[in-house]
PDB file of C-alpha atoms in Angstrom:
ATOM      1  CA  UNK A   1      34.882  99.873 122.684  1.00 44.00           C
ATOM      2  CA  UNK A   2      37.597  97.398 121.774  1.00 42.00           C
ATOM      3  CA  UNK A   3      39.142  95.024 124.288  1.00 41.00           C
ATOM      4  CA  UNK A   4      42.578  93.464 123.956  1.00 39.00           C
ATOM      5  CA  UNK A   5      44.838  91.203 125.986  1.00 44.00           C
ATOM      6  CA  UNK A   6      41.911  89.755 127.961  1.00 44.00           C
ATOM      7  CA  UNK A   7      42.770  86.777 130.140  1.00 41.00           C
ATOM      8  CA  UNK A   8      40.347  84.204 131.443  1.00 45.00           C
ATOM      9  CA  UNK A   9      38.330  85.624 134.327  1.00 63.00           C
ATOM     10  CA  UNK A  10      40.240  88.782 135.080  1.00 69.00           C
ATOM     11  CA  UNK A  11      43.928  88.962 134.310  1.00 75.00           C
ATOM     12  CA  UNK A  12      44.563  92.166 132.436  1.00 81.00           C
ATOM     13  CA  UNK A  13      42.151  94.062 130.205  1.00 83.00           C
ATOM     14  CA  UNK A  14      43.290  97.069 128.227  1.00 83.00           C
ATOM     15  CA  UNK A  15      40.624  99.234 126.581  1.00 80.00           C
ATOM     16  CA  UNK A  16      40.828 102.164 124.204  1.00 82.00           C
ATOM     17  CA  UNK A  17      38.018 104.268 122.710  1.00 77.00           C
ATOM     18  CA  UNK A  18      36.871 103.345 119.212  1.00 71.00           C
ATOM     19  CA  UNK A  19      34.707 106.367 118.426  1.00 65.00           C
ATOM     20  CA  UNK A  20      35.285 110.147 118.518  1.00 63.00           C
ATOM     21  CA  UNK A  21      33.577 112.471 120.975  1.00 62.00           C
ATOM     22  CA  UNK A  22      32.818 116.173 120.702  1.00 62.00           C
ATOM     23  CA  UNK A  23      35.321 118.261 122.677  1.00 66.00           C
ATOM     24  CA  UNK A  24      34.199 120.791 125.259  1.00 59.00           C
ATOM     25  CA  UNK A  25      34.484 124.404 124.111  1.00 58.00           C
ATOM     26  CA  UNK A  26      36.452 125.803 127.022  1.00 57.00           C
ATOM     27  CA  UNK A  27      39.006 124.387 129.389  1.00 56.00           C
ATOM     28  CA  UNK A  28      39.713 125.472 132.931  1.00 54.00           C
ATOM     29  CA  UNK A  29      43.193 126.647 133.839  1.00 75.00           C
ATOM     30  CA  UNK A  30      45.336 126.829 136.944  1.00 88.00           C
ATOM     31  CA  UNK A  31      45.275 130.462 138.061  1.00 89.00           C
ATOM     32  CA  UNK A  32      46.890 130.434 141.539  1.00 92.00           C
ATOM     33  CA  UNK A  33      49.563 128.016 142.751  1.00 94.00           C
ATOM     34  CA  UNK A  34      50.816 127.733 146.328  1.00 94.00           C
ATOM     35  CA  UNK A  35      54.235 126.067 146.684  1.00 93.00           C
ATOM     36  CA  UNK A  36      55.694 124.940 149.999  1.00 89.00           C
ATOM     37  CA  UNK A  37      59.360 125.893 150.202  1.00 88.00           C
ATOM     38  CA  UNK A  38      61.953 124.137 152.357  1.00 77.00           C
ATOM     39  CA  UNK A  39      65.722 124.170 152.146  1.00 69.00           C
ATOM     40  CA  UNK A  40      66.007 120.641 150.788  1.00 71.00           C
ATOM     41  CA  UNK A  41      67.408 119.030 147.629  1.00 76.00           C
ATOM     42  CA  UNK A  42      63.953 119.369 146.022  1.00 78.00           C
ATOM     43  CA  UNK A  43      64.185 123.162 145.761  1.00 87.00           C
ATOM     44  CA  UNK A  44      65.425 123.140 142.119  1.00 88.00           C
ATOM     45  CA  UNK A  45      62.495 120.852 141.224  1.00 86.00           C
ATOM     46  CA  UNK A  46      60.035 123.298 142.793  1.00 90.00           C
ATOM     47  CA  UNK A  47      61.573 126.180 140.871  1.00 93.00           C
ATOM     48  CA  UNK A  48      61.283 124.205 137.627  1.00 91.00           C
ATOM     49  CA  UNK A  49      57.682 123.327 138.438  1.00 92.00           C
ATOM     50  CA  UNK A  50      56.791 126.946 139.206  1.00 94.00           C
ATOM     51  CA  UNK A  51      58.274 128.087 135.916  1.00 94.00           C
ATOM     52  CA  UNK A  52      56.453 125.355 134.009  1.00 91.00           C
ATOM     53  CA  UNK A  53      53.073 126.149 135.623  1.00 91.00           C
ATOM     54  CA  UNK A  54      53.465 129.859 134.959  1.00 92.00           C
ATOM     55  CA  UNK A  55      54.497 129.450 131.335  1.00 90.00           C
ATOM     56  CA  UNK A  56      51.859 126.803 130.531  1.00 87.00           C
ATOM     57  CA  UNK A  57      48.922 128.171 132.515  1.00 89.00           C
ATOM     58  CA  UNK A  58      49.796 131.780 133.298  1.00 88.00           C
ATOM     59  CA  UNK A  59      49.558 130.817 136.966  1.00 90.00           C
ATOM     60  CA  UNK A  60      50.387 133.269 139.730  1.00 92.00           C
ATOM     61  CA  UNK A  61      53.046 131.703 141.973  1.00 95.00           C
ATOM     62  CA  UNK A  62      53.209 132.027 145.746  1.00 95.00           C
ATOM     63  CA  UNK A  63      55.993 130.366 147.701  1.00 94.00           C
ATOM     64  CA  UNK A  64      55.594 129.883 151.454  1.00 92.00           C
ATOM     65  CA  UNK A  65      57.984 128.654 154.086  1.00 89.00           C
ATOM     66  CA  UNK A  66      56.556 127.719 157.473  1.00 84.00           C
ATOM     67  CA  UNK A  67      58.262 127.707 160.856  1.00 81.00           C
ATOM     68  CA  UNK A  68      56.383 125.449 163.241  1.00 73.00           C
ATOM     69  CA  UNK A  69      56.872 127.339 166.511  1.00 62.00           C
ATOM     70  CA  UNK A  70      55.299 124.603 168.645  1.00 62.00           C
ATOM     71  CA  UNK A  71      57.790 122.088 167.281  1.00 58.00           C
ATOM     72  CA  UNK A  72      60.705 124.448 167.939  1.00 50.00           C
ATOM     73  CA  UNK A  73      59.503 125.153 171.475  1.00 55.00           C
ATOM     74  CA  UNK A  74      58.574 121.784 173.056  1.00 53.00           C
ATOM     75  CA  UNK A  75      56.393 121.955 176.131  1.00 53.00           C
ATOM     76  CA  UNK A  76      58.356 119.424 178.192  1.00 52.00           C
ATOM     77  CA  UNK A  77      59.173 120.620 181.748  1.00 52.00           C
ATOM     78  CA  UNK A  78      62.568 122.251 182.330  1.00 48.00           C
ATOM     79  CA  UNK A  79      64.403 122.334 185.682  1.00 52.00           C
ATOM     80  CA  UNK A  80      64.501 125.804 187.238  1.00 57.00           C
ATOM     81  CA  UNK A  81      68.239 126.059 186.875  1.00 52.00           C
ATOM     82  CA  UNK A  82      68.067 125.233 183.183  1.00 52.00           C
ATOM     83  CA  UNK A  83      65.380 127.742 182.154  1.00 57.00           C
ATOM     84  CA  UNK A  84      67.902 130.248 180.807  1.00 60.00           C
ATOM     85  CA  UNK A  85      69.769 127.556 178.870  1.00 53.00           C
ATOM     86  CA  UNK A  86      66.507 126.189 177.449  1.00 57.00           C
ATOM     87  CA  UNK A  87      65.537 129.665 176.278  1.00 62.00           C
ATOM     88  CA  UNK A  88      68.915 130.098 174.580  1.00 65.00           C
ATOM     89  CA  UNK A  89      68.514 126.772 172.796  1.00 63.00           C
ATOM     90  CA  UNK A  90      64.971 127.650 171.720  1.00 66.00           C
ATOM     91  CA  UNK A  91      66.109 131.029 170.398  1.00 67.00           C
ATOM     92  CA  UNK A  92      68.980 129.379 168.567  1.00 74.00           C
ATOM     93  CA  UNK A  93      66.679 126.792 166.948  1.00 71.00           C
ATOM     94  CA  UNK A  94      64.340 129.562 165.850  1.00 72.00           C
ATOM     95  CA  UNK A  95      67.200 131.686 164.491  1.00 77.00           C
ATOM     96  CA  UNK A  96      68.662 128.775 162.497  1.00 77.00           C
ATOM     97  CA  UNK A  97      65.254 127.713 161.153  1.00 76.00           C
ATOM     98  CA  UNK A  98      64.386 131.250 160.132  1.00 83.00           C
ATOM     99  CA  UNK A  99      67.730 131.776 158.392  1.00 86.00           C
ATOM    100  CA  UNK A 100      67.325 128.527 156.441  1.00 85.00           C
ATOM    101  CA  UNK A 101      63.729 129.376 155.504  1.00 85.00           C
ATOM    102  CA  UNK A 102      64.672 132.861 154.288  1.00 90.00           C
ATOM    103  CA  UNK A 103      67.594 131.474 152.281  1.00 91.00           C
ATOM    104  CA  UNK A 104      65.329 128.901 150.618  1.00 90.00           C
ATOM    105  CA  UNK A 105      62.729 131.546 149.780  1.00 93.00           C
ATOM    106  CA  UNK A 106      65.430 133.780 148.309  1.00 94.00           C
ATOM    107  CA  UNK A 107      66.759 130.948 146.138  1.00 94.00           C
ATOM    108  CA  UNK A 108      63.229 130.184 144.968  1.00 95.00           C
ATOM    109  CA  UNK A 109      62.569 133.841 144.181  1.00 96.00           C
ATOM    110  CA  UNK A 110      65.868 134.197 142.310  1.00 96.00           C
ATOM    111  CA  UNK A 111      65.202 131.055 140.261  1.00 96.00           C
ATOM    112  CA  UNK A 112      61.771 132.286 139.226  1.00 96.00           C
ATOM    113  CA  UNK A 113      63.036 135.780 138.501  1.00 96.00           C
ATOM    114  CA  UNK A 114      65.778 134.397 136.242  1.00 97.00           C
ATOM    115  CA  UNK A 115      63.052 132.787 134.131  1.00 96.00           C
ATOM    116  CA  UNK A 116      60.985 135.982 134.126  1.00 95.00           C
ATOM    117  CA  UNK A 117      58.370 134.430 136.406  1.00 95.00           C
ATOM    118  CA  UNK A 118      56.982 136.733 139.125  1.00 93.00           C
ATOM    119  CA  UNK A 119      56.667 135.021 142.492  1.00 94.00           C
ATOM    120  CA  UNK A 120      55.313 136.186 145.832  1.00 94.00           C
ATOM    121  CA  UNK A 121      57.243 134.655 148.750  1.00 94.00           C
ATOM    122  CA  UNK A 122      56.128 134.533 152.387  1.00 91.00           C
ATOM    123  CA  UNK A 123      57.624 133.347 155.680  1.00 91.00           C
ATOM    124  CA  UNK A 124      54.940 132.329 158.190  1.00 89.00           C
ATOM    125  CA  UNK A 125      55.398 131.320 161.820  1.00 85.00           C
ATOM    126  CA  UNK A 126      52.519 129.043 162.777  1.00 82.00           C
ATOM    127  CA  UNK A 127      51.197 125.489 162.806  1.00 80.00           C
ATOM    128  CA  UNK A 128      51.831 124.094 159.281  1.00 79.00           C
ATOM    129  CA  UNK A 129      48.464 122.417 158.701  1.00 81.00           C
ATOM    130  CA  UNK A 130      46.629 125.582 159.802  1.00 86.00           C
ATOM    131  CA  UNK A 131      48.779 127.695 157.483  1.00 86.00           C
ATOM    132  CA  UNK A 132      48.235 125.449 154.468  1.00 86.00           C
ATOM    133  CA  UNK A 133      44.472 125.302 155.050  1.00 85.00           C
ATOM    134  CA  UNK A 134      44.298 129.090 155.416  1.00 88.00           C
ATOM    135  CA  UNK A 135      46.409 129.796 152.339  1.00 87.00           C
ATOM    136  CA  UNK A 136      44.444 127.244 150.286  1.00 86.00           C
ATOM    137  CA  UNK A 137      41.233 129.266 150.050  1.00 89.00           C
ATOM    138  CA  UNK A 138      41.975 130.721 146.621  1.00 89.00           C
ATOM    139  CA  UNK A 139      44.702 128.364 145.434  1.00 91.00           C
ATOM    140  CA  UNK A 140      43.923 126.066 142.512  1.00 91.00           C
ATOM    141  CA  UNK A 141      46.917 123.857 143.258  1.00 93.00           C
ATOM    142  CA  UNK A 142      49.021 123.303 146.378  1.00 92.00           C
ATOM    143  CA  UNK A 143      52.501 121.870 145.929  1.00 91.00           C
ATOM    144  CA  UNK A 144      53.857 120.149 149.034  1.00 83.00           C
ATOM    145  CA  UNK A 145      57.439 118.912 149.186  1.00 72.00           C
ATOM    146  CA  UNK A 146      57.184 115.410 150.581  1.00 67.00           C
ATOM    147  CA  UNK A 147      60.963 115.301 150.959  1.00 55.00           C
ATOM    148  CA  UNK A 148      60.843 118.438 153.110  1.00 53.00           C
ATOM    149  CA  UNK A 149      57.934 118.814 155.478  1.00 50.00           C
ATOM    150  CA  UNK A 150      56.994 115.148 155.387  1.00 45.00           C
ATOM    151  CA  UNK A 151      60.389 113.452 155.522  1.00 41.00           C
ATOM    152  CA  UNK A 152      63.079 115.687 156.982  1.00 39.00           C
ATOM    153  CA  UNK A 153      61.504 115.931 160.421  1.00 38.00           C
ATOM    154  CA  UNK A 154      59.945 119.359 160.030  1.00 41.00           C
ATOM    155  CA  UNK A 155      56.553 117.720 160.364  1.00 44.00           C
ATOM    156  CA  UNK A 156      56.168 114.456 162.265  1.00 45.00           C
ATOM    157  CA  UNK A 157      53.819 111.548 161.562  1.00 50.00           C
ATOM    158  CA  UNK A 158      53.830 111.854 157.794  1.00 51.00           C
ATOM    159  CA  UNK A 159      50.620 110.032 156.893  1.00 54.00           C
ATOM    160  CA  UNK A 160      48.579 111.637 159.673  1.00 62.00           C
ATOM    161  CA  UNK A 161      49.665 115.184 158.906  1.00 64.00           C
ATOM    162  CA  UNK A 162      49.130 114.845 155.159  1.00 67.00           C
ATOM    163  CA  UNK A 163      45.709 113.410 155.934  1.00 69.00           C
ATOM    164  CA  UNK A 164      45.013 116.414 158.168  1.00 75.00           C
ATOM    165  CA  UNK A 165      45.743 118.784 155.295  1.00 76.00           C
ATOM    166  CA  UNK A 166      43.324 116.885 153.049  1.00 73.00           C
ATOM    167  CA  UNK A 167      40.743 116.604 155.802  1.00 73.00           C
ATOM    168  CA  UNK A 168      40.676 120.386 156.097  1.00 75.00           C
ATOM    169  CA  UNK A 169      39.609 120.536 152.463  1.00 74.00           C
ATOM    170  CA  UNK A 170      42.881 121.914 151.111  1.00 75.00           C
ATOM    171  CA  UNK A 171      43.695 120.836 147.608  1.00 75.00           C
ATOM    172  CA  UNK A 172      44.203 119.627 145.033  1.00 88.00           C
ATOM    173  CA  UNK A 173      47.662 118.786 146.383  1.00 88.00           C
ATOM    174  CA  UNK A 174      50.606 118.002 144.144  1.00 91.00           C
ATOM    175  CA  UNK A 175      53.155 116.047 146.182  1.00 86.00           C
ATOM    176  CA  UNK A 176      56.655 116.007 144.718  1.00 85.00           C
ATOM    177  CA  UNK A 177      60.073 114.676 145.642  1.00 80.00           C
ATOM    178  CA  UNK A 178      63.568 115.779 144.724  1.00 77.00           C
ATOM    179  CA  UNK A 179      62.934 115.675 140.992  1.00 76.00           C
ATOM    180  CA  UNK A 180      60.186 117.043 138.813  1.00 79.00           C
ATOM    181  CA  UNK A 181      59.747 116.397 135.123  1.00 78.00           C
ATOM    182  CA  UNK A 182      56.838 116.814 132.760  1.00 80.00           C
ATOM    183  CA  UNK A 183      55.442 113.379 132.093  1.00 87.00           C
ATOM    184  CA  UNK A 184      54.247 111.971 128.771  1.00 92.00           C
ATOM    185  CA  UNK A 185      52.055 109.494 130.675  1.00 96.00           C
ATOM    186  CA  UNK A 186      49.880 109.934 133.762  1.00 97.00           C
ATOM    187  CA  UNK A 187      48.486 107.031 135.805  1.00 96.00           C
ATOM    188  CA  UNK A 188      45.036 107.650 137.325  1.00 96.00           C
ATOM    189  CA  UNK A 189      43.480 105.377 139.922  1.00 92.00           C
ATOM    190  CA  UNK A 190      39.759 104.668 139.453  1.00 93.00           C
ATOM    191  CA  UNK A 191      38.505 102.359 142.194  1.00 88.00           C
ATOM    192  CA  UNK A 192      34.796 102.935 141.585  1.00 88.00           C
ATOM    193  CA  UNK A 193      34.441 105.507 144.363  1.00 88.00           C
ATOM    194  CA  UNK A 194      33.052 108.982 143.818  1.00 89.00           C
ATOM    195  CA  UNK A 195      36.230 110.412 145.346  1.00 87.00           C
ATOM    196  CA  UNK A 196      38.382 108.773 142.667  1.00 91.00           C
ATOM    197  CA  UNK A 197      36.054 109.875 139.857  1.00 93.00           C
ATOM    198  CA  UNK A 198      36.041 113.450 141.169  1.00 91.00           C
ATOM    199  CA  UNK A 199      39.836 113.449 141.354  1.00 91.00           C
ATOM    200  CA  UNK A 200      40.038 112.269 137.745  1.00 95.00           C
ATOM    201  CA  UNK A 201      37.572 114.932 136.568  1.00 95.00           C
ATOM    202  CA  UNK A 202      39.328 117.676 138.523  1.00 92.00           C
ATOM    203  CA  UNK A 203      42.650 116.665 137.021  1.00 93.00           C
ATOM    204  CA  UNK A 204      41.269 116.673 133.469  1.00 94.00           C
ATOM    205  CA  UNK A 205      39.604 120.072 133.915  1.00 91.00           C
ATOM    206  CA  UNK A 206      42.770 121.578 135.400  1.00 89.00           C
ATOM    207  CA  UNK A 207      44.713 120.884 132.249  1.00 88.00           C
ATOM    208  CA  UNK A 208      47.768 119.755 134.235  1.00 90.00           C
ATOM    209  CA  UNK A 209      50.152 117.646 132.103  1.00 90.00           C
ATOM    210  CA  UNK A 210      47.710 118.310 129.270  1.00 88.00           C
ATOM    211  CA  UNK A 211      49.782 116.607 126.563  1.00 90.00           C
ATOM    212  CA  UNK A 212      50.252 113.378 128.471  1.00 95.00           C
ATOM    213  CA  UNK A 213      48.402 110.149 127.771  1.00 96.00           C
ATOM    214  CA  UNK A 214      46.029 109.313 130.625  1.00 97.00           C
ATOM    215  CA  UNK A 215      46.157 105.726 131.883  1.00 97.00           C
ATOM    216  CA  UNK A 216      43.032 104.845 133.873  1.00 96.00           C
ATOM    217  CA  UNK A 217      43.707 101.957 136.251  1.00 95.00           C
ATOM    218  CA  UNK A 218      41.101  99.802 137.981  1.00 93.00           C
ATOM    219  CA  UNK A 219      42.006  96.690 139.953  1.00 90.00           C
ATOM    220  CA  UNK A 220      39.885  93.646 140.782  1.00 88.00           C
ATOM    221  CA  UNK A 221      40.807  91.184 143.502  1.00 79.00           C
ATOM    222  CA  UNK A 222      37.675  89.000 143.370  1.00 78.00           C
ATOM    223  CA  UNK A 223      34.068  88.945 142.164  1.00 75.00           C
ATOM    224  CA  UNK A 224      34.924  89.942 138.597  1.00 80.00           C
ATOM    225  CA  UNK A 225      31.927  88.149 137.068  1.00 79.00           C
ATOM    226  CA  UNK A 226      29.526  90.254 139.137  1.00 83.00           C
ATOM    227  CA  UNK A 227      31.332  93.533 138.450  1.00 84.00           C
ATOM    228  CA  UNK A 228      32.370  93.230 134.805  1.00 87.00           C
ATOM    229  CA  UNK A 229      29.442  95.203 133.370  1.00 89.00           C
ATOM    230  CA  UNK A 230      29.667  98.014 135.933  1.00 91.00           C
ATOM    231  CA  UNK A 231      33.453  98.332 135.620  1.00 91.00           C
ATOM    232  CA  UNK A 232      33.293  98.332 131.812  1.00 92.00           C
ATOM    233  CA  UNK A 233      30.644 101.038 131.856  1.00 94.00           C
ATOM    234  CA  UNK A 234      32.647 103.175 134.295  1.00 94.00           C
ATOM    235  CA  UNK A 235      35.814 102.943 132.222  1.00 94.00           C
ATOM    236  CA  UNK A 236      33.939 103.717 128.988  1.00 95.00           C
ATOM    237  CA  UNK A 237      32.466 106.852 130.557  1.00 95.00           C
ATOM    238  CA  UNK A 238      35.860 107.925 131.878  1.00 96.00           C
ATOM    239  CA  UNK A 239      37.450 107.458 128.458  1.00 96.00           C
ATOM    240  CA  UNK A 240      34.685 109.529 126.874  1.00 95.00           C
ATOM    241  CA  UNK A 241      35.129 112.284 129.483  1.00 96.00           C
ATOM    242  CA  UNK A 242      38.856 112.532 128.802  1.00 95.00           C
ATOM    243  CA  UNK A 243      38.272 112.634 125.064  1.00 93.00           C
ATOM    244  CA  UNK A 244      35.844 115.538 125.354  1.00 92.00           C
ATOM    245  CA  UNK A 245      38.752 117.563 126.698  1.00 91.00           C
ATOM    246  CA  UNK A 246      40.962 116.486 123.850  1.00 91.00           C
ATOM    247  CA  UNK A 247      42.922 113.994 125.953  1.00 93.00           C
ATOM    248  CA  UNK A 248      44.164 110.611 124.822  1.00 94.00           C
ATOM    249  CA  UNK A 249      43.232 107.984 127.379  1.00 96.00           C
ATOM    250  CA  UNK A 250      43.641 104.231 127.836  1.00 96.00           C
ATOM    251  CA  UNK A 251      41.789 102.093 130.382  1.00 95.00           C
ATOM    252  CA  UNK A 252      43.538  99.229 132.174  1.00 95.00           C
ATOM    253  CA  UNK A 253      41.561  96.687 134.226  1.00 93.00           C
ATOM    254  CA  UNK A 254      43.894  94.393 136.117  1.00 91.00           C
ATOM    255  CA  UNK A 255      43.818  91.683 138.736  1.00 88.00           C
ATOM    256  CA  UNK A 256      45.582  92.291 142.033  1.00 86.00           C
ATOM    257  CA  UNK A 257      46.270  95.265 144.265  1.00 87.00           C
ATOM    258  CA  UNK A 258      46.283  98.927 143.258  1.00 85.00           C
ATOM    259  CA  UNK A 259      49.955  99.252 144.155  1.00 86.00           C
ATOM    260  CA  UNK A 260      50.941  96.277 141.982  1.00 89.00           C
ATOM    261  CA  UNK A 261      48.822  97.562 139.083  1.00 91.00           C
ATOM    262  CA  UNK A 262      50.352 101.042 139.328  1.00 91.00           C
ATOM    263  CA  UNK A 263      53.843  99.557 139.391  1.00 91.00           C
ATOM    264  CA  UNK A 264      53.081  97.500 136.278  1.00 93.00           C
ATOM    265  CA  UNK A 265      51.712 100.448 134.282  1.00 94.00           C
ATOM    266  CA  UNK A 266      54.552 102.698 135.453  1.00 93.00           C
ATOM    267  CA  UNK A 267      57.094 100.154 134.235  1.00 92.00           C
ATOM    268  CA  UNK A 268      55.243  99.762 130.936  1.00 93.00           C
ATOM    269  CA  UNK A 269      54.846 103.470 130.194  1.00 94.00           C
ATOM    270  CA  UNK A 270      57.617 105.189 132.140  1.00 93.00           C
ATOM    271  CA  UNK A 271      55.002 107.491 133.711  1.00 94.00           C
ATOM    272  CA  UNK A 272      56.315 110.156 136.080  1.00 93.00           C
ATOM    273  CA  UNK A 273      52.949 111.393 137.351  1.00 94.00           C
ATOM    274  CA  UNK A 274      49.935 109.879 139.083  1.00 94.00           C
ATOM    275  CA  UNK A 275      46.482 111.034 140.194  1.00 94.00           C
ATOM    276  CA  UNK A 276      44.761 109.695 143.326  1.00 89.00           C
ATOM    277  CA  UNK A 277      41.396 110.522 144.877  1.00 85.00           C
ATOM    278  CA  UNK A 278      40.910 111.398 148.547  1.00 73.00           C
ATOM    279  CA  UNK A 279      37.760 110.670 150.509  1.00 67.00           C
ATOM    280  CA  UNK A 280      37.962 113.028 153.492  1.00 57.00           C
ATOM    281  CA  UNK A 281      35.511 110.915 155.482  1.00 56.00           C
ATOM    282  CA  UNK A 282      37.884 107.926 155.416  1.00 57.00           C
ATOM    283  CA  UNK A 283      41.324 109.506 155.602  1.00 49.00           C
ATOM    284  CA  UNK A 284      42.112 108.719 159.212  1.00 45.00           C
ATOM    285  CA  UNK A 285      40.661 105.217 159.000  1.00 44.00           C
ATOM    286  CA  UNK A 286      42.523 104.359 155.797  1.00 53.00           C
ATOM    287  CA  UNK A 287      46.147 105.483 155.334  1.00 64.00           C
ATOM    288  CA  UNK A 288      46.642 103.622 152.066  1.00 68.00           C
ATOM    289  CA  UNK A 289      46.306 106.835 150.060  1.00 71.00           C
ATOM    290  CA  UNK A 290      49.133 108.708 151.761  1.00 72.00           C
ATOM    291  CA  UNK A 291      51.257 105.569 152.066  1.00 76.00           C
ATOM    292  CA  UNK A 292      50.928 104.896 148.326  1.00 81.00           C
ATOM    293  CA  UNK A 293      51.750 108.544 147.633  1.00 82.00           C
ATOM    294  CA  UNK A 294      55.027 108.292 149.548  1.00 80.00           C
ATOM    295  CA  UNK A 295      55.971 105.031 147.820  1.00 84.00           C
ATOM    296  CA  UNK A 296      55.299 106.419 144.345  1.00 87.00           C
ATOM    297  CA  UNK A 297      57.432 109.475 145.063  1.00 85.00           C
ATOM    298  CA  UNK A 298      60.302 107.734 146.843  1.00 82.00           C
ATOM    299  CA  UNK A 299      60.481 104.499 144.842  1.00 83.00           C
ATOM    300  CA  UNK A 300      59.502 105.748 141.388  1.00 84.00           C
ATOM    301  CA  UNK A 301      60.461 109.446 141.460  1.00 84.00           C
ATOM    302  CA  UNK A 302      56.905 110.455 140.594  1.00 88.00           C
ATOM    303  CA  UNK A 303      54.777 113.515 141.186  1.00 90.00           C
ATOM    304  CA  UNK A 304      51.384 112.669 142.707  1.00 90.00           C
ATOM    305  CA  UNK A 305      48.266 114.807 142.409  1.00 92.00           C
ATOM    306  CA  UNK A 306      45.789 114.178 145.246  1.00 87.00           C
ATOM    307  CA  UNK A 307      42.341 115.611 144.669  1.00 83.00           C
ATOM    308  CA  UNK A 308      38.952 115.284 146.352  1.00 72.00           C
TER     309      UNK A 308
END
């Protein structure tokens, strides 16, 4: 394994494989995709993504729009004289939400149909996290519109609710913003945890963005001398794993925070996709995962795959 651009101590180490590996004989595919539909500016991106996933993987597409009845019908006390008015307002909110959801589903269905992509669309009235967890049982990929459910007020407390979805075991989740584009480079975080390694392996086996170069990123803030051998071994094994699936991969070991390292590699490569690992046992104690996801989508226009 060759090392280049190595600074004293730990500045920035970039590694690439120097020997071939035998490829695996078969590759897994994405069979079923669940896409959250909201009437937001990201709808064209979701249509484009659905078409891409169907054409590349033969994936069956299901689009769901969720009306959170509890959110539309707050439980705050209402004066006796205002009960009728409150009911009218609740009914109006429900009617408007339902009309918008149906219109978004129809636009999604029409967009897929125009590209000769069959899509099953569903409108569900229930608690969003429960719906996603229930629908996730036989979905290989769940696409959640961060600009819709997690930004436009349809679901409150963004980080907590996204963590709840992951905590329920739903995933992998592909979080997208208003734009989606196939990326020639994908940034993958490897922090040494089993969760991150599993996310990387799941991503490789899925075959998502299969023609993109994989950039494996590990950051070191201190103690490099004690960790150099272990980190080098981990990155070598990850490079070999990617190669067995016919993927080109590059390992980057950098000083500093994960966010700063991601920003640097994104600027260097122009990557529009990232892969992050979720450890369900730590999600509520550590919101860095969902916070980083939002920043990558909002600040860099990226798509982020979150896998356990």
